[in-house]
XYZ file of C-alpha atoms in Angstrom:
723
model
C -1.193 22.799 42.529
C 2.256 20.639 44.080
C 1.122 20.908 47.376
C -2.176 19.578 46.759
C -2.412 15.688 47.957
C -6.161 15.637 45.503
C -4.360 17.025 42.312
C -1.948 14.335 42.291
C -4.374 11.690 42.704
C -5.798 13.055 39.203
C -5.274 11.412 35.828
C -2.574 13.267 34.169
C -4.504 14.474 31.379
C -7.296 15.688 34.010
C -4.470 17.760 35.633
C -3.335 18.626 31.993
C -6.902 20.763 31.652
C -6.908 21.985 35.102
C -3.672 23.585 33.856
C -5.385 24.777 30.727
C -8.106 26.572 32.918
C -5.089 28.524 34.622
C -6.355 27.558 38.122
C -3.672 28.672 40.777
C -5.252 26.010 43.198
C -8.305 23.493 43.773
C -11.212 24.831 46.041
C -11.723 23.060 48.997
C -14.689 21.335 47.906
C -12.879 19.793 45.147
C -9.713 19.306 47.066
C -12.119 16.584 49.387
C -13.734 15.002 46.777
C -11.078 13.811 44.883
C -10.392 11.070 47.387
C -13.925 9.354 47.834
C -15.174 9.596 44.110
C -11.580 8.138 42.701
C -12.410 4.975 45.105
C -15.952 4.450 44.276
C -16.696 2.585 47.271
C -19.052 5.341 48.864
C -21.705 7.595 48.375
C -20.482 11.583 48.346
C -23.164 14.752 48.669
C -21.188 17.832 48.127
C -23.023 20.935 49.162
C -21.994 24.245 48.458
C -23.145 27.748 47.398
C -24.162 28.381 43.479
C -20.543 28.958 41.872
C -18.340 27.238 44.207
C -17.261 24.358 41.942
C -19.451 21.824 42.811
C -19.379 20.455 39.075
C -15.849 20.000 38.857
C -15.535 18.430 41.979
C -17.612 15.742 41.141
C -16.581 15.453 37.422
C -12.767 15.587 37.595
C -12.299 12.439 40.070
C -15.075 10.938 38.123
C -13.547 11.460 34.504
C -10.029 10.521 36.106
C -11.396 7.028 37.051
C -13.273 6.215 33.818
C -9.965 7.596 31.749
C -7.742 5.196 34.193
C -10.186 2.193 33.852
C -11.201 2.674 30.310
C -14.913 1.051 30.828
C -16.667 -0.656 28.158
C -19.556 1.261 27.725
C -21.091 4.281 29.525
C -18.632 5.659 32.761
C -20.739 8.521 34.060
C -24.167 8.886 33.969
C -25.137 12.699 34.856
C -28.955 13.224 36.082
C -30.462 16.751 36.052
C -33.824 18.062 36.839
C -33.693 20.694 33.883
C -32.920 20.538 29.717
C -31.440 23.667 29.848
C -28.829 22.546 32.789
C -28.024 19.587 30.778
C -27.438 22.180 27.574
C -25.060 24.463 29.774
C -23.530 21.417 31.342
C -22.444 19.969 28.053
C -21.378 23.063 26.981
C -18.642 23.056 30.105
C -17.576 19.605 29.720
C -16.866 19.409 26.122
C -12.996 20.596 26.497
C -12.571 18.355 29.378
C -13.756 15.134 26.780
C -11.908 16.403 24.346
C -8.586 16.240 26.142
C -9.838 12.921 27.512
C -10.920 11.344 24.296
C -14.181 10.093 25.152
C -17.593 11.758 24.248
C -20.251 13.600 26.361
C -23.815 13.121 25.193
C -26.524 15.255 26.064
C -29.887 13.335 25.567
C -33.156 14.681 26.467
C -36.248 15.446 24.384
C -34.719 17.822 22.352
C -31.728 16.399 21.542
C -31.505 15.182 18.023
C -31.909 11.820 17.077
C -28.563 11.396 15.126
C -26.897 12.670 18.481
C -28.347 9.843 20.312
C -27.723 7.239 17.782
C -24.149 7.865 17.672
C -24.097 7.098 21.664
C -26.082 3.726 20.988
C -24.071 2.528 18.499
C -20.850 2.874 20.147
C -21.625 3.526 24.047
C -19.386 5.424 26.317
C -18.303 8.660 27.904
C -20.734 10.677 29.948
C -24.353 10.666 29.500
C -26.190 14.230 30.614
C -29.964 13.095 31.238
C -33.267 13.691 32.730
C -35.280 11.212 34.663
C -37.621 11.196 32.070
C -35.367 10.256 29.242
C -33.759 7.796 31.999
C -36.978 6.315 32.482
C -37.988 6.000 28.684
C -34.457 4.462 27.880
C -34.794 1.634 30.808
C -38.699 0.684 29.617
C -37.950 0.703 25.607
C -34.516 0.221 25.449
C -33.325 -2.276 28.676
C -31.319 -4.507 26.626
C -29.061 -1.879 25.653
C -28.993 -0.039 28.932
C -27.821 -3.750 30.589
C -25.103 -3.568 27.602
C -24.062 0.070 27.990
C -24.258 0.597 31.574
C -22.757 -2.638 32.142
C -19.343 -0.941 33.504
C -20.843 2.239 34.929
C -18.428 3.977 37.778
C -20.777 6.682 38.793
C -24.215 8.331 38.796
C -24.318 12.263 39.537
C -27.148 14.134 40.128
C -26.905 17.866 39.797
C -29.462 20.166 41.970
C -30.254 17.489 44.248
C -32.594 19.431 46.290
C -34.873 19.562 43.544
C -36.181 15.892 43.924
C -36.083 15.876 47.799
C -39.304 14.769 48.851
C -41.339 14.920 45.507
C -42.836 12.468 43.446
C -40.409 13.064 40.775
C -37.443 12.554 43.237
C -39.250 9.093 44.300
C -39.081 8.403 40.754
C -35.427 8.831 40.446
C -34.247 6.839 43.423
C -36.436 3.817 41.895
C -34.382 4.678 38.403
C -31.279 4.225 40.269
C -32.441 1.400 42.205
C -33.744 -0.351 39.180
C -30.086 0.382 37.504
C -28.021 -1.241 40.099
C -30.469 -4.010 40.247
C -30.261 -4.700 36.486
C -26.609 -4.336 36.794
C -26.218 -6.806 39.855
C -23.968 -4.356 41.781
C -24.137 -0.952 43.852
C -23.174 1.937 41.641
C -21.634 5.122 43.432
C -23.726 8.254 43.521
C -22.565 11.611 43.555
C -25.660 14.561 44.719
C -24.565 18.249 43.972
C -26.417 20.890 45.743
C -26.049 24.117 47.150
C -29.295 24.373 49.309
C -29.509 21.182 51.666
C -30.994 21.199 55.189
C -30.486 18.081 57.676
C -27.190 16.448 55.587
C -28.025 12.971 57.397
C -31.717 12.887 55.949
C -30.169 14.032 52.542
C -28.292 11.076 52.573
C -30.835 8.468 53.469
C -32.781 10.146 50.529
C -29.837 9.648 47.692
C -30.001 5.817 48.994
C -32.806 4.844 50.759
C -32.921 1.124 50.079
C -29.092 0.477 51.430
C -28.623 0.593 54.955
C -24.853 0.069 55.708
C -23.829 1.633 52.314
C -21.335 4.651 53.224
C -21.918 8.131 52.436
C -19.444 10.637 52.544
C -20.628 14.410 53.170
C -18.653 17.259 51.781
C -20.198 20.505 52.957
C -18.186 23.642 51.928
C -15.565 25.189 55.116
C -15.530 28.420 52.453
C -17.371 30.996 53.782
C -19.460 33.355 51.121
C -18.838 36.676 50.326
C -20.256 39.406 52.069
C -24.300 39.324 51.910
C -26.012 43.117 51.693
C -30.169 42.997 52.487
C -32.394 45.841 52.117
C -35.891 45.182 53.198
C -38.049 48.130 51.459
C -41.957 48.210 52.837
C -45.033 49.652 50.715
C -48.251 50.696 52.203
C -51.448 49.257 50.150
C -53.923 52.623 50.693
C -57.374 51.919 51.706
C -59.917 53.418 49.618
C -63.455 54.572 51.356
C -65.024 51.350 50.475
C -62.228 49.938 52.066
C -60.620 47.792 48.926
C -57.313 48.566 48.992
C -55.018 50.266 46.357
C -52.095 48.184 45.425
C -48.843 49.638 46.157
C -47.924 47.501 43.072
C -46.926 50.710 41.328
C -44.678 52.059 44.479
C -42.932 48.558 43.641
C -42.612 48.693 40.233
C -41.437 52.101 40.017
C -38.575 51.577 42.406
C -37.424 48.539 40.817
C -37.218 50.386 37.744
C -35.372 52.807 39.759
C -32.936 50.789 41.756
C -32.240 48.265 39.048
C -32.242 49.795 35.474
C -28.508 49.892 34.324
C -27.244 46.482 35.374
C -28.119 42.823 35.692
C -30.655 41.428 37.950
C -32.878 38.420 38.627
C -36.342 39.596 40.095
C -38.181 36.690 41.937
C -42.154 37.390 41.731
C -43.230 33.918 42.681
C -46.069 33.838 40.709
C -46.419 33.259 36.810
C -48.796 36.339 36.779
C -47.230 38.890 38.942
C -44.060 37.912 36.914
C -45.790 38.919 33.669
C -47.272 42.050 35.099
C -44.094 43.215 36.644
C -42.195 42.626 33.202
C -44.813 44.479 31.041
C -45.162 47.587 33.549
C -40.970 47.721 33.429
C -40.898 47.344 29.768
C -43.578 49.986 29.657
C -41.438 52.269 31.816
C -38.298 51.572 29.565
C -40.653 52.301 26.081
C -41.944 55.363 27.997
C -38.538 57.033 28.669
C -37.121 56.362 25.312
C -34.470 53.724 26.512
C -33.548 50.241 25.429
C -35.848 47.495 27.178
C -33.784 45.430 29.773
C -36.363 43.625 31.585
C -37.602 40.069 30.347
C -39.990 37.827 31.828
C -38.552 34.083 32.512
C -41.132 30.938 33.327
C -41.814 27.921 32.221
C -45.025 28.758 29.889
C -42.603 30.372 27.665
C -40.924 28.979 24.681
C -37.747 27.253 24.253
C -36.428 30.075 22.182
C -37.549 32.933 24.364
C -36.050 31.440 27.444
C -32.544 30.537 26.012
C -32.481 33.965 24.057
C -32.567 35.529 27.457
C -30.243 32.963 29.243
C -27.688 33.592 26.659
C -28.131 37.506 27.001
C -27.555 36.849 31.078
C -24.502 34.881 30.404
C -22.931 37.280 27.718
C -22.974 40.411 29.977
C -22.996 42.753 27.117
C -25.928 44.505 28.264
C -27.954 45.244 31.136
C -30.504 42.597 31.251
C -33.121 41.903 34.591
C -34.914 38.766 34.182
C -38.465 38.893 36.189
C -38.571 34.971 36.892
C -40.562 32.378 38.983
C -38.610 29.622 40.349
C -37.077 28.836 36.944
C -33.594 30.560 37.543
C -33.181 29.278 40.784
C -31.247 26.186 39.642
C -27.776 26.058 38.531
C -28.230 27.137 34.866
C -24.778 29.175 34.090
C -26.227 32.947 33.609
C -22.992 34.594 34.573
C -23.172 36.718 37.969
C -25.915 39.168 38.721
C -25.505 42.286 40.346
C -28.430 41.400 42.931
C -31.686 39.416 43.473
C -34.945 41.422 44.315
C -37.576 39.314 45.962
C -41.181 40.609 45.691
C -43.490 39.671 48.152
C -42.400 36.946 51.036
C -40.113 34.185 49.659
C -41.689 30.961 50.170
C -39.241 29.414 51.823
C -35.635 29.626 53.297
C -34.129 26.984 50.919
C -35.663 29.001 48.108
C -34.619 32.377 49.759
C -31.091 30.705 49.906
C -31.038 28.941 46.507
C -31.707 32.556 44.866
C -29.508 34.674 46.780
C -26.742 31.902 45.720
C -27.003 33.618 41.913
C -25.440 36.633 43.246
C -22.348 37.732 44.653
C -20.509 35.143 42.611
C -17.458 37.284 41.593
C -16.126 37.654 44.930
C -18.473 40.770 45.248
C -20.939 41.159 47.809
C -24.410 39.347 47.381
C -27.309 41.437 47.461
C -30.785 40.671 48.623
C -33.633 43.302 48.158
C -37.030 42.490 49.529
C -39.789 44.550 48.444
C -42.731 43.734 50.797
C -46.209 45.257 50.489
C -48.833 45.599 53.662
C -52.232 46.904 53.635
C -53.049 50.261 55.763
C -54.442 49.083 59.105
C -58.350 50.013 59.427
C -61.025 49.219 61.873
C -61.584 46.016 59.869
C -58.232 44.832 59.204
C -57.653 40.948 59.911
C -55.395 40.423 62.797
C -52.802 38.866 60.459
C -52.398 42.617 58.899
C -52.175 44.324 62.067
C -49.615 42.096 63.282
C -47.574 42.637 59.570
C -47.237 38.852 59.620
C -45.763 39.242 55.688
C -42.933 41.627 56.755
C -42.253 39.567 59.877
C -42.345 36.276 58.129
C -39.276 37.936 55.836
C -37.403 38.803 58.480
C -37.817 35.438 60.165
C -36.593 33.894 56.800
C -33.776 36.128 56.982
C -32.330 35.435 60.183
C -32.862 31.584 59.767
C -30.732 32.122 56.413
C -28.091 33.671 58.314
C -27.719 30.868 60.908
C -27.332 28.319 57.856
C -30.688 26.806 58.339
C -33.171 25.465 55.551
C -36.148 23.489 55.480
C -35.398 19.954 55.759
C -37.310 17.875 52.722
C -40.569 16.112 53.773
C -40.123 12.223 54.468
C -42.253 9.191 55.058
C -44.653 9.898 52.105
C -46.213 6.823 50.474
C -45.697 8.342 46.824
C -48.525 6.002 45.644
C -48.923 7.580 42.092
C -45.166 7.114 41.507
C -45.493 3.636 42.499
C -48.261 2.791 39.761
C -45.906 4.435 37.245
C -42.894 2.295 38.418
C -44.929 -0.745 38.483
C -46.207 -0.365 34.811
C -42.901 0.656 33.651
C -41.078 -2.557 35.321
C -43.489 -4.935 34.178
C -42.994 -3.186 30.488
C -39.437 -3.242 31.087
C -39.393 -6.944 31.705
C -42.555 -8.098 29.647
C -43.915 -9.889 32.752
C -43.065 -10.314 36.324
C -44.664 -11.712 39.404
C -46.602 -9.547 42.011
C -43.942 -10.997 44.820
C -40.808 -9.732 42.570
C -42.508 -6.072 41.814
C -43.263 -5.526 45.523
C -39.427 -6.707 46.482
C -37.546 -5.049 43.683
C -39.726 -1.521 44.138
C -40.840 -1.530 47.954
C -39.273 -4.335 50.165
C -35.577 -3.137 48.548
C -36.806 -0.163 46.570
C -38.037 3.240 47.583
C -41.157 2.623 48.430
C -40.663 1.082 51.594
C -43.646 2.330 53.557
C -46.056 0.331 51.222
C -46.462 -3.304 52.945
C -47.975 -6.256 51.231
C -51.066 -5.557 51.985
C -51.256 -2.215 50.479
C -49.629 -3.002 47.042
C -51.788 -6.141 46.828
C -54.677 -3.798 46.605
C -52.715 -1.086 44.616
C -52.405 -3.937 41.641
C -55.954 -5.135 42.197
C -57.005 -1.717 41.244
C -54.558 -1.801 38.462
C -56.117 -4.804 37.060
C -59.691 -3.330 37.232
C -58.719 -0.693 35.358
C -57.363 -3.220 32.596
C -53.601 -1.616 33.132
C -52.419 -5.212 34.131
C -53.491 -8.525 33.620
C -52.380 -11.819 35.410
C -51.548 -14.921 32.888
C -52.072 -18.627 34.219
C -48.964 -18.525 35.450
C -48.749 -15.935 37.788
C -46.723 -13.403 35.626
C -48.273 -10.025 35.713
C -48.100 -8.189 32.193
C -49.683 -5.055 30.792
C -53.300 -5.085 29.970
C -54.721 -3.202 26.660
C -55.380 0.142 28.714
C -51.643 -0.425 30.204
C -50.095 -0.637 26.959
C -51.326 2.491 25.409
C -50.351 4.285 28.862
C -47.251 3.295 28.728
C -46.549 3.901 24.814
C -47.538 7.596 25.505
C -44.522 10.198 25.889
C -46.348 11.495 28.546
C -45.882 8.355 30.725
C -42.676 8.859 31.446
C -43.309 12.125 33.551
C -44.163 11.255 37.256
C -45.713 14.486 38.184
C -48.017 16.842 37.051
C -49.397 20.327 37.833
C -52.333 20.314 40.144
C -55.744 20.845 38.322
C -57.336 23.977 38.057
C -60.680 24.412 40.043
C -63.358 26.971 38.563
C -64.693 29.141 41.145
C -68.306 29.957 40.730
C -70.587 32.273 42.635
C -74.306 32.226 41.606
C -73.085 30.364 38.087
C -70.686 33.323 37.571
C -67.342 32.535 37.120
C -64.944 34.674 39.299
C -61.606 32.605 38.648
C -59.586 29.414 38.690
C -57.206 28.342 41.608
C -55.238 24.922 41.596
C -56.784 23.046 44.742
C -53.224 21.765 46.440
C -54.193 21.939 50.504
C -57.342 20.427 52.307
C -60.813 22.188 51.073
C -63.882 21.229 52.663
C -67.941 22.444 52.468
C -68.228 25.442 54.610
C -64.455 26.593 54.752
C -63.712 30.133 53.841
C -60.897 30.512 51.065
C -59.469 34.390 50.064
C -59.615 34.922 46.554
C -59.249 38.339 44.904
C -59.084 39.880 47.770
C -62.474 38.912 49.129
C -63.576 36.173 51.663
C -65.719 33.529 50.286
C -67.263 30.610 51.775
C -67.503 27.095 49.865
C -70.968 25.923 49.125
C -69.941 22.804 47.503
C -66.871 21.200 45.733
C -67.397 19.303 42.698
C -64.165 16.604 42.219
C -65.770 15.612 38.393
C -66.355 18.966 36.699
C -63.544 20.761 38.940
C -65.877 23.454 39.983
C -66.087 25.218 43.449
C -69.520 26.909 44.452
C -69.088 29.915 46.468
C -70.820 32.703 48.189
C -69.676 35.886 49.951
C -68.744 35.537 53.339
C -69.478 38.319 56.049
C -67.044 40.215 58.156
C -64.399 42.102 58.027
C -61.553 42.558 55.585
C -59.734 39.097 54.488
C -55.968 38.865 55.649
C -53.969 40.509 52.575
C -51.137 37.958 53.837
C -52.927 34.356 53.167
C -50.243 32.649 53.114
C -50.633 31.105 49.810
C -47.771 29.317 48.280
C -45.643 26.250 49.736
C -45.988 25.273 53.092
C -44.594 26.894 55.814
C -42.334 25.172 58.562
C -42.788 24.862 62.406
C -39.218 26.645 62.838
C -40.244 29.745 60.436
C -43.234 30.256 62.568
C -41.430 29.477 65.698
C -38.727 32.622 64.406
C -41.557 34.592 63.877
C -42.774 34.517 67.123
C -39.358 35.144 68.681
C -38.972 38.199 66.178
C -42.155 40.070 67.833
C -40.732 38.948 71.610
C -37.400 40.495 71.035
C -38.622 43.474 69.587
C -35.234 43.831 67.726
C -35.378 46.406 64.840
C -33.425 45.282 61.827
C -30.917 47.619 60.426
C -31.666 46.745 56.972
C -35.157 48.188 57.015
C -36.261 50.902 55.014
C -38.540 53.675 56.743
C -41.688 52.064 55.769
C -40.750 48.825 56.804
C -39.464 50.249 59.927
C -42.954 51.490 60.562
C -44.932 48.370 59.674
C -42.488 46.130 61.888
C -43.118 48.267 64.456
C -46.948 48.194 64.293
C -46.942 44.571 63.631
C -44.474 44.032 67.443
C -46.902 46.666 69.008
C -49.968 44.999 68.016
C -48.267 41.513 69.187
C -47.693 43.256 72.905
C -50.483 45.176 73.226
C -52.730 42.147 72.771
C -50.477 39.845 75.181
C -49.476 37.419 72.605
C -46.402 36.912 74.549
C -48.466 35.144 77.141
C -51.379 33.232 74.968
C -51.936 31.904 71.887
C -55.933 32.548 72.186
C -57.636 35.957 71.266
C -61.279 36.706 71.509
C -62.200 39.938 69.248
C -65.915 40.503 68.803
C -67.535 37.030 68.039
C -64.543 35.293 66.685
C -61.842 33.345 68.404
C -58.406 33.578 66.809
C -55.861 30.712 67.927
C -51.958 31.351 67.274
C -50.538 28.137 67.727
C -46.973 29.389 65.726
C -46.856 25.965 64.329
C -46.272 25.016 60.150
C -48.907 24.644 58.207
C -49.483 21.012 58.715
C -50.164 21.222 62.370
C -52.098 24.320 61.682
C -54.227 22.561 59.073
C -54.873 19.569 61.414
C -55.797 21.283 64.534
C -58.473 23.465 61.867
C -59.733 20.240 61.170
C -60.108 18.678 64.454
C -61.999 21.735 65.627
C -64.564 21.761 62.853
C -65.057 18.100 63.522
C -66.177 19.096 66.705
C -68.953 21.889 64.909
C -66.474 24.730 65.213
C -66.605 26.991 61.846
C -62.884 27.209 61.957
C -60.508 28.558 59.115
C -56.737 29.174 58.726
C -54.854 31.995 57.016
C -51.009 32.454 56.987
C -50.872 30.292 60.160
C -53.749 31.865 62.357
C -57.148 29.920 62.937
C -59.992 32.368 62.677
C -63.088 30.464 64.818
C -66.212 32.133 64.231
C -69.315 32.856 66.594
C -67.008 31.129 69.046
C -65.917 32.073 72.747
C -62.709 31.030 74.170
C -64.845 29.001 76.822
C -65.968 27.223 73.915
C -62.798 26.783 72.632
C -61.249 24.992 75.172
C -64.350 22.603 75.626
C -63.915 21.230 71.977
C -60.118 20.957 72.608
C -60.866 18.710 75.947
C -62.891 16.921 74.170
C -60.891 16.234 71.104
C -57.928 15.159 73.917
C -60.665 13.018 75.686
C -61.707 11.022 72.202
C -60.102 8.481 70.369
C -58.030 10.643 68.082
C -58.591 10.086 64.731
C -55.825 9.031 61.987
C -54.624 11.103 59.584
C -56.209 8.792 57.324
C -59.965 9.174 58.667
C -59.287 13.197 58.371
C -58.312 12.956 54.881
C -61.530 10.541 53.866
C -63.801 13.601 55.074
C -61.789 15.900 52.066
C -64.253 15.673 48.731
C -61.007 15.475 46.214
C -57.775 13.956 47.444
C -56.761 13.487 43.919
C -53.187 15.701 43.799
C -50.721 13.612 41.933
C -50.489 11.998 38.447
C -52.061 8.992 38.625
C -54.100 9.140 41.710
C -56.971 8.479 39.836
C -55.866 4.873 39.545
C -55.526 4.192 43.127
C -58.562 2.850 45.493
C -59.848 5.851 47.350
C -58.783 4.237 50.992
C -55.252 3.928 49.453
C -55.505 7.671 48.414
C -56.853 8.423 51.834
C -53.754 7.158 53.586
C -51.188 8.592 51.312
C -52.679 12.044 51.629
C -53.366 12.119 55.280
C -49.883 11.395 55.551
C -48.800 14.308 53.225
C -50.867 16.996 54.607
C -52.232 16.398 58.085
C -49.866 15.905 61.361
C -52.155 14.406 64.255
C -49.896 13.823 66.634
C -48.396 17.267 66.215
C -51.801 18.802 66.440
C -53.004 16.485 69.758
C -49.582 18.024 71.420
C -50.322 21.403 70.860
C -53.484 20.734 72.216
C -52.371 19.210 75.197
C -49.961 21.850 76.051
C -52.943 24.844 75.797
C -55.271 22.952 77.908
C -51.953 22.457 80.403
C -51.844 26.231 80.812
């Protein structure tokens, strides 16, 4: 340690704590983070793999600083996306805080009031808090916050990637800006994450409102441990009636044989599949007379069940595999697991990278096992299945993972729902605020910079019409009767909600429910329960979608459900087909399915064309992300073509290639619609929590920006028509 420049900058009591941990040296990110955090004259972003020491990289210098200056009040505000992560960090920081003689206070809905009251009576040390609890503090105890945070040295945000581009992330931006406005000064921010893409974009997201404040970006120069990958393929056999029998049994059987006896995380993407896999694996254990070691972990389970499983993983006394959704992607300390299993294609490269970081944490190789089913090819198979798109997408994502690329956060969003929440919260915090002051705080100087005065006036008028706010004679805006009730409810503190479930009906018979989180219009085809359906009607009031069975061949197995796929992923998929390379990590079945997909791609001449005529259907392969592909589809539908998109491929029924080109040229020749105009034809643009309070024209503006990319679609069409 004597050779460490950073170590010598730390407070002597922090140095003493490091010695008690028996560390022989600081890690690279810890060494590099000490000086900029201690100086407290810039923001800092620390990006490194899971278990690379990011927590200590932030807290050791930040704690050194507040020990040195002895602030009158809270010195560090730590913000986490998860209550479980706060509990975990509280446990990890306790010994350090005891040596430094200041409190560490967890602050969320499950923390005892007595713990919070102790901090309220004598504010100091570190507060570990969620955005929702911080919202409640600023709204209900603004006076205490002003005094308690008066000497605040740093705001540390953990798992920063979980906030990027989301409603909750926009809320976090606003909360940090409101704290600085309240204090009348800048508070340096430290962001921690294992998965970040464009670092300059991340820096802009960390502080969108102050253009010239410096930001130090610290990325780990230490390479990760070795990576071992295997992709196992499975074939869904087609029966006589052309319905596929699932390869699920083969996947679960292999999960049991390969994983039993050690600890693993099994990511299954959907909650339903998570429960199904966990239940089947548990049944296998019972059938074979061995103790169960497979347990589900997702957001719908009780706190006790989740925490019991997390503790079992952390103790590492018994072999334990958690079958989980994204709940165990983030940095809850569960120790090291032997491998990561991914059932079906991952949602994104960023997600895959985050999940992989949970393995190989003790110097061992990180192990990634993918279990990917494909349908057996028949005469009725869809082009997507013949191209083996799910297998190819997995390979493309692994390639990009190895190149250290991951998706950038979606930017330039209006986030009007969160602006409604923040407007009401600020009015509640101060009792009364003028409209120009609100716009200046939240929009001109705050994170809602896309919202001009005209848009904001329209939003305020709508809030007034809903009796959420009232204007006094002196021009001050105060909460209306309905507004007071809204902000007094604990649900108000949450900026996000899950998409509402729509009931799917065919001839008045309910066939299931789905969340609608992508544009959907009458006449469009959707895939549900392995069948193709045509949308007859969308009742946004009753949340009902009327369907009828659509004619045609079997629908594609891989419809691209889940999060939006990025342009770079689709372009990498095309490169996989063109290069014909056979990755060494594929098993025999996966190699066979990939070979089938590559052979299909080249036999159809897709290396030189993006259009195919098969029977009465034209297939368009733009090799673009979902936003551009969806926009192309909607533009074609506006010309009268029966266009639908699945997994990045656009199907146009009852069409010819000549008809496609005529429609494309007509689109290019005519005045191009705005994304807002495209959104105006979507029956239900209510997506986010407070969208029902927003006028339709403003909602269309935000929805269009979120789901459509007209410029990207037009650029692709121009390229097509020039060929």
